[in-house]
Amino acid sequence: MTLSYIDEENGAWQTYLAQIDRVAPYLTHLSDYIDTLKRPKRALIVDVPIVMDDGSIQHFEGYRVQHNLSRGPGKGGIRYHPDVDLSEVMALSAWMTIKTAVLNLPFGGAKGGVRVDPRKLSTRELERLTRRFTTEISPIIGAQKDIPAPDVGTNAHIMGWMMDTYSSTQGHTVTGVVTGKPIHLGGSLGRVKATGRGVFITGRHVANSIGLKLEGAKVAVQGFGNVGGEAALLFAEAKAIVTCVQDHTGTIYNPNGLPVEALIAHVEKHQGVGGFADAIAIDNEAFWDAEIDIVIPAALEGQITVDRARRLNAKMVLEGANGPTYPEADDILIERGVVVVPDVICNAGGVTVSYFEWVQDMASYFWSEDEINQRLDKLMVQAVEDVWRCAHENKCTMRTAAYILACERILLARQERGIFPG
């Protein structure tokens, strides 16, 4: 089903719809409610005018989409990127619905964004943009309604501005309106590293299940921010060999292994992997031809195309990004025996610790980082075991199994809540 205001063939929303269609045959009587998952509950498009440092006025387009709230408040990040559009935000919100349900968190799915290149704005301009955008979406967000978080192009500082702006309109401090905040504003220890840690936890568990030893395994990482960088570091600590890394500044390769800690320091200083001394620069497309065991796409959606799926040499794909694999490419990977750990569980460490942060804010009682990591590890392992078991019982892929579990939980909630008015 294509909504009238979405006119595209290969966008993120179409990828999501294809994934829902594939799970429908497994849902028995709950499939009567499946159209619930094919339409966002609410989509808000806002104009975000700001005064630039030179005195001119520029307008940016912003979005907040609440896909499904059957299981609890909306949960999902805010993305600042020049390619943000309604279709992408709809898809990302829908994937959040699936993700929170797979982890059995008491949330629904939401997502937001502004079409802007944040690197072209000064700090003051970025603050004005954030505060105006927060004001525009404030009628539909809140600690019990919809809780934003950082995503591509945003960070803890921006979440602090969002919390302060929303709190100003309420007349009191509302720490739980966003997660991913600075620690001293009610943020949680372990939140920044949580998504990358979740990629490693799920990857380690599945690798053990398929008999792939991490020690000596060759790993390629696309995207080297909080997610890719932390995942690479944890794999290196497990004695895997990170040989190839790609980001917006280029692709670097070292067959003997990249020194991950030094590379992270280089990225912090130079905002990208380009120019790193202890590696050779290779063509970006050559990333997909590298001799590796594990590939971690941790950048943007739509990266593993049909062509790349045919060329990929990996035994396992860990989807650190949301929607990095096209459905047709998924089919090719399955045929070639490549195990794909889907985004809705693989990168769910971030939303899991966001849940922990929200709980801590509600209780005004905070946990240590060790406690956070222990709770995260336990939930992630339980979720991946549930998905693995479901995949074997239904003789399907891990992605389909994750959707079976998630859709059953979401649609059962929809069924039991009923439709008002009746």
PDB file of C-alpha atoms in Angstrom, residues 36-203:
ATOM      1  CA  THR A  36      -2.331  -0.446  11.195  1.00  0.00           C
ATOM      2  CA  LEU A  37       1.374  -0.910  10.488  1.00  0.00           C
ATOM      3  CA  LYS A  38       1.181   0.507   6.954  1.00  0.00           C
ATOM      4  CA  ARG A  39       0.019   3.956   7.998  1.00  0.00           C
ATOM      5  CA  PRO A  40       1.638   6.373  10.451  1.00  0.00           C
ATOM      6  CA  LYS A  41      -0.678   7.480  13.236  1.00  0.00           C
ATOM      7  CA  ARG A  42       0.410  11.104  12.909  1.00  0.00           C
ATOM      8  CA  ALA A  43       2.788  13.067  10.665  1.00  0.00           C
ATOM      9  CA  LEU A  44       3.661  16.692  11.389  1.00  0.00           C
ATOM     10  CA  ILE A  45       5.491  18.895   8.869  1.00  0.00           C
ATOM     11  CA  VAL A  46       6.705  22.226  10.200  1.00  0.00           C
ATOM     12  CA  ASP A  47       8.399  25.335   8.876  1.00  0.00           C
ATOM     13  CA  VAL A  48      11.488  26.282  10.889  1.00  0.00           C
ATOM     14  CA  PRO A  49      12.498  29.903  10.196  1.00  0.00           C
ATOM     15  CA  ILE A  50      15.633  31.214  11.923  1.00  0.00           C
ATOM     16  CA  VAL A  51      17.658  34.401  11.872  1.00  0.00           C
ATOM     17  CA  MET A  52      21.144  33.621  10.612  1.00  0.00           C
ATOM     18  CA  ASP A  53      24.283  35.222  12.036  1.00  0.00           C
ATOM     19  CA  ASP A  54      24.420  37.644   9.083  1.00  0.00           C
ATOM     20  CA  GLY A  55      20.895  38.878   9.820  1.00  0.00           C
ATOM     21  CA  SER A  56      19.197  37.041   6.942  1.00  0.00           C
ATOM     22  CA  ILE A  57      16.238  34.724   7.485  1.00  0.00           C
ATOM     23  CA  GLN A  58      16.329  31.142   6.271  1.00  0.00           C
ATOM     24  CA  HIS A  59      13.564  28.542   6.326  1.00  0.00           C
ATOM     25  CA  PHE A  60      14.119  24.834   6.980  1.00  0.00           C
ATOM     26  CA  GLU A  61      11.597  22.018   6.780  1.00  0.00           C
ATOM     27  CA  GLY A  62      11.131  19.820   9.828  1.00  0.00           C
ATOM     28  CA  TYR A  63       9.192  16.636  10.571  1.00  0.00           C
ATOM     29  CA  ARG A  64       7.940  14.571  13.470  1.00  0.00           C
ATOM     30  CA  VAL A  65       6.166  11.314  12.663  1.00  0.00           C
ATOM     31  CA  GLN A  66       4.478   9.076  15.220  1.00  0.00           C
ATOM     32  CA  HIS A  67       4.041   5.729  13.514  1.00  0.00           C
ATOM     33  CA  ASN A  68       2.345   3.651  16.209  1.00  0.00           C
ATOM     34  CA  LEU A  69       1.545   4.303  19.876  1.00  0.00           C
ATOM     35  CA  SER A  70      -0.346   1.103  20.725  1.00  0.00           C
ATOM     36  CA  ARG A  71       2.295  -0.094  23.201  1.00  0.00           C
ATOM     37  CA  GLY A  72       3.273   3.225  24.773  1.00  0.00           C
ATOM     38  CA  PRO A  73       4.676   6.710  24.085  1.00  0.00           C
ATOM     39  CA  GLY A  74       6.470   7.343  20.808  1.00  0.00           C
ATOM     40  CA  LYS A  75      10.254   6.877  20.875  1.00  0.00           C
ATOM     41  CA  GLY A  76      12.746   7.874  18.226  1.00  0.00           C
ATOM     42  CA  GLY A  77      15.572  10.181  17.277  1.00  0.00           C
ATOM     43  CA  ILE A  78      15.904  13.586  15.660  1.00  0.00           C
ATOM     44  CA  ARG A  79      17.994  13.656  12.476  1.00  0.00           C
ATOM     45  CA  TYR A  80      19.675  16.757  11.001  1.00  0.00           C
ATOM     46  CA  HIS A  81      20.698  15.938   7.442  1.00  0.00           C
ATOM     47  CA  PRO A  82      20.300  17.564   3.996  1.00  0.00           C
ATOM     48  CA  ASP A  83      18.511  14.469   2.630  1.00  0.00           C
ATOM     49  CA  VAL A  84      15.819  14.258   5.315  1.00  0.00           C
ATOM     50  CA  ASP A  85      12.321  13.974   3.830  1.00  0.00           C
ATOM     51  CA  LEU A  86       8.892  12.725   4.876  1.00  0.00           C
ATOM     52  CA  SER A  87       9.326   9.235   3.407  1.00  0.00           C
ATOM     53  CA  GLU A  88      12.580   8.679   5.268  1.00  0.00           C
ATOM     54  CA  VAL A  89      11.186   9.904   8.584  1.00  0.00           C
ATOM     55  CA  MET A  90       8.064   7.762   8.159  1.00  0.00           C
ATOM     56  CA  ALA A  91      10.202   4.678   7.561  1.00  0.00           C
ATOM     57  CA  LEU A  92      12.511   5.435  10.467  1.00  0.00           C
ATOM     58  CA  SER A  93       9.518   5.905  12.774  1.00  0.00           C
ATOM     59  CA  ALA A  94       8.066   2.583  11.603  1.00  0.00           C
ATOM     60  CA  TRP A  95      11.360   0.779  12.210  1.00  0.00           C
ATOM     61  CA  MET A  96      11.324   2.249  15.715  1.00  0.00           C
ATOM     62  CA  THR A  97       7.876   0.713  16.250  1.00  0.00           C
ATOM     63  CA  ILE A  98       9.295  -2.683  15.295  1.00  0.00           C
ATOM     64  CA  LYS A  99      12.509  -2.175  17.246  1.00  0.00           C
ATOM     65  CA  THR A 100      10.889  -1.257  20.563  1.00  0.00           C
ATOM     66  CA  ALA A 101       8.499  -4.197  20.215  1.00  0.00           C
ATOM     67  CA  VAL A 102      11.295  -6.695  19.446  1.00  0.00           C
ATOM     68  CA  LEU A 103      13.048  -5.595  22.647  1.00  0.00           C
ATOM     69  CA  ASN A 104       9.664  -5.614  24.415  1.00  0.00           C
ATOM     70  CA  LEU A 105      10.104  -2.025  25.590  1.00  0.00           C
ATOM     71  CA  PRO A 106       6.930  -0.117  26.585  1.00  0.00           C
ATOM     72  CA  PHE A 107       7.197   2.328  23.686  1.00  0.00           C
ATOM     73  CA  GLY A 108       5.805   2.919  20.238  1.00  0.00           C
ATOM     74  CA  GLY A 109       7.720   4.250  17.266  1.00  0.00           C
ATOM     75  CA  ALA A 110       8.412   7.851  16.262  1.00  0.00           C
ATOM     76  CA  LYS A 111      11.095   9.817  14.434  1.00  0.00           C
ATOM     77  CA  GLY A 112      11.885  13.395  13.518  1.00  0.00           C
ATOM     78  CA  GLY A 113      14.256  15.463  11.487  1.00  0.00           C
ATOM     79  CA  VAL A 114      15.146  18.713   9.826  1.00  0.00           C
ATOM     80  CA  ARG A 115      16.405  18.997   6.263  1.00  0.00           C
ATOM     81  CA  VAL A 116      19.644  20.856   6.968  1.00  0.00           C
ATOM     82  CA  ASP A 117      23.393  20.355   6.853  1.00  0.00           C
ATOM     83  CA  PRO A 118      24.315  21.079  10.495  1.00  0.00           C
ATOM     84  CA  ARG A 119      27.997  21.428   9.567  1.00  0.00           C
ATOM     85  CA  LYS A 120      27.141  24.621   7.698  1.00  0.00           C
ATOM     86  CA  LEU A 121      25.573  26.283  10.723  1.00  0.00           C
ATOM     87  CA  SER A 122      27.346  28.115  13.516  1.00  0.00           C
ATOM     88  CA  THR A 123      26.716  26.991  17.086  1.00  0.00           C
ATOM     89  CA  ARG A 124      24.303  29.896  17.626  1.00  0.00           C
ATOM     90  CA  GLU A 125      22.443  29.130  14.404  1.00  0.00           C
ATOM     91  CA  LEU A 126      22.214  25.470  15.387  1.00  0.00           C
ATOM     92  CA  GLU A 127      20.783  26.438  18.751  1.00  0.00           C
ATOM     93  CA  ARG A 128      18.181  28.736  17.162  1.00  0.00           C
ATOM     94  CA  LEU A 129      17.204  25.999  14.724  1.00  0.00           C
ATOM     95  CA  THR A 130      16.841  23.434  17.515  1.00  0.00           C
ATOM     96  CA  ARG A 131      14.822  25.687  19.798  1.00  0.00           C
ATOM     97  CA  ARG A 132      12.443  26.788  17.033  1.00  0.00           C
ATOM     98  CA  PHE A 133      11.995  23.209  15.796  1.00  0.00           C
ATOM     99  CA  THR A 134      11.290  22.033  19.357  1.00  0.00           C
ATOM    100  CA  THR A 135       8.682  24.765  19.766  1.00  0.00           C
ATOM    101  CA  GLU A 136       6.989  23.738  16.521  1.00  0.00           C
ATOM    102  CA  ILE A 137       6.706  20.055  17.490  1.00  0.00           C
ATOM    103  CA  SER A 138       6.080  20.647  21.215  1.00  0.00           C
ATOM    104  CA  PRO A 139       2.292  20.054  20.974  1.00  0.00           C
ATOM    105  CA  ILE A 140       2.864  16.371  20.194  1.00  0.00           C
ATOM    106  CA  ILE A 141       5.958  15.516  22.275  1.00  0.00           C
ATOM    107  CA  GLY A 142       6.242  14.930  26.010  1.00  0.00           C
ATOM    108  CA  ALA A 143       7.533  12.463  28.581  1.00  0.00           C
ATOM    109  CA  GLN A 144       4.310  10.432  28.329  1.00  0.00           C
ATOM    110  CA  LYS A 145       3.550  11.192  24.670  1.00  0.00           C
ATOM    111  CA  ASP A 146       6.649  11.109  22.464  1.00  0.00           C
ATOM    112  CA  ILE A 147      10.292  11.171  23.552  1.00  0.00           C
ATOM    113  CA  PRO A 148      12.948  12.308  21.023  1.00  0.00           C
ATOM    114  CA  ALA A 149      16.631  11.319  21.150  1.00  0.00           C
ATOM    115  CA  PRO A 150      19.834  11.973  19.154  1.00  0.00           C
ATOM    116  CA  ASP A 151      20.305  10.559  15.674  1.00  0.00           C
ATOM    117  CA  VAL A 152      22.427  11.424  12.628  1.00  0.00           C
ATOM    118  CA  GLY A 153      23.606  15.030  12.891  1.00  0.00           C
ATOM    119  CA  THR A 154      22.428  15.563  16.475  1.00  0.00           C
ATOM    120  CA  ASN A 155      23.991  14.946  19.872  1.00  0.00           C
ATOM    121  CA  ALA A 156      23.613  15.318  23.632  1.00  0.00           C
ATOM    122  CA  HIS A 157      24.101  19.095  23.475  1.00  0.00           C
ATOM    123  CA  ILE A 158      21.196  19.438  21.044  1.00  0.00           C
ATOM    124  CA  MET A 159      19.041  17.253  23.302  1.00  0.00           C
ATOM    125  CA  GLY A 160      19.856  19.631  26.161  1.00  0.00           C
ATOM    126  CA  TRP A 161      18.552  22.567  24.114  1.00  0.00           C
ATOM    127  CA  MET A 162      15.414  20.593  23.260  1.00  0.00           C
ATOM    128  CA  MET A 163      14.771  19.721  26.903  1.00  0.00           C
ATOM    129  CA  ASP A 164      15.304  23.309  28.028  1.00  0.00           C
ATOM    130  CA  THR A 165      13.020  24.722  25.317  1.00  0.00           C
ATOM    131  CA  TYR A 166      10.213  22.271  26.051  1.00  0.00           C
ATOM    132  CA  SER A 167      10.608  22.781  29.811  1.00  0.00           C
ATOM    133  CA  SER A 168      10.333  26.542  29.348  1.00  0.00           C
ATOM    134  CA  THR A 169       6.912  26.109  27.742  1.00  0.00           C
ATOM    135  CA  GLN A 170       5.743  23.876  30.621  1.00  0.00           C
ATOM    136  CA  GLY A 171       6.912  26.108  33.460  1.00  0.00           C
ATOM    137  CA  HIS A 172       9.036  23.413  35.076  1.00  0.00           C
ATOM    138  CA  THR A 173      11.941  21.121  34.184  1.00  0.00           C
ATOM    139  CA  VAL A 174      10.856  18.015  32.262  1.00  0.00           C
ATOM    140  CA  THR A 175      13.949  15.824  32.048  1.00  0.00           C
ATOM    141  CA  GLY A 176      12.034  12.887  30.551  1.00  0.00           C
ATOM    142  CA  VAL A 177      10.951  14.697  27.377  1.00  0.00           C
ATOM    143  CA  VAL A 178      14.145  13.616  25.584  1.00  0.00           C
ATOM    144  CA  THR A 179      16.828  10.997  26.094  1.00  0.00           C
ATOM    145  CA  GLY A 180      20.472  11.092  25.118  1.00  0.00           C
ATOM    146  CA  LYS A 181      20.929  14.265  27.194  1.00  0.00           C
ATOM    147  CA  PRO A 182      24.135  15.395  28.926  1.00  0.00           C
ATOM    148  CA  ILE A 183      24.690  13.434  32.139  1.00  0.00           C
ATOM    149  CA  HIS A 184      24.279  16.489  34.377  1.00  0.00           C
ATOM    150  CA  LEU A 185      20.861  17.206  32.823  1.00  0.00           C
ATOM    151  CA  GLY A 186      19.455  13.770  33.596  1.00  0.00           C
ATOM    152  CA  GLY A 187      21.223  11.749  30.928  1.00  0.00           C
ATOM    153  CA  SER A 188      22.246   8.148  31.438  1.00  0.00           C
ATOM    154  CA  LEU A 189      25.720   6.753  31.731  1.00  0.00           C
ATOM    155  CA  GLY A 190      26.506   4.406  28.845  1.00  0.00           C
ATOM    156  CA  ARG A 191      24.030   6.023  26.424  1.00  0.00           C
ATOM    157  CA  VAL A 192      26.570   7.307  23.869  1.00  0.00           C
ATOM    158  CA  LYS A 193      28.187   3.892  23.458  1.00  0.00           C
ATOM    159  CA  ALA A 194      24.997   1.855  23.746  1.00  0.00           C
ATOM    160  CA  THR A 195      24.128   1.406  20.071  1.00  0.00           C
ATOM    161  CA  GLY A 196      27.627   0.266  19.128  1.00  0.00           C
ATOM    162  CA  ARG A 197      27.715  -1.992  22.162  1.00  0.00           C
ATOM    163  CA  GLY A 198      24.416  -3.550  21.081  1.00  0.00           C
ATOM    164  CA  VAL A 199      25.847  -4.245  17.617  1.00  0.00           C
ATOM    165  CA  PHE A 200      28.729  -6.089  19.235  1.00  0.00           C
ATOM    166  CA  ILE A 201      26.532  -8.019  21.697  1.00  0.00           C
ATOM    167  CA  THR A 202      24.171  -9.280  18.997  1.00  0.00           C
ATOM    168  CA  GLY A 203      27.047  -9.937  16.589  1.00  0.00           C
TER     169      GLY A 203
END
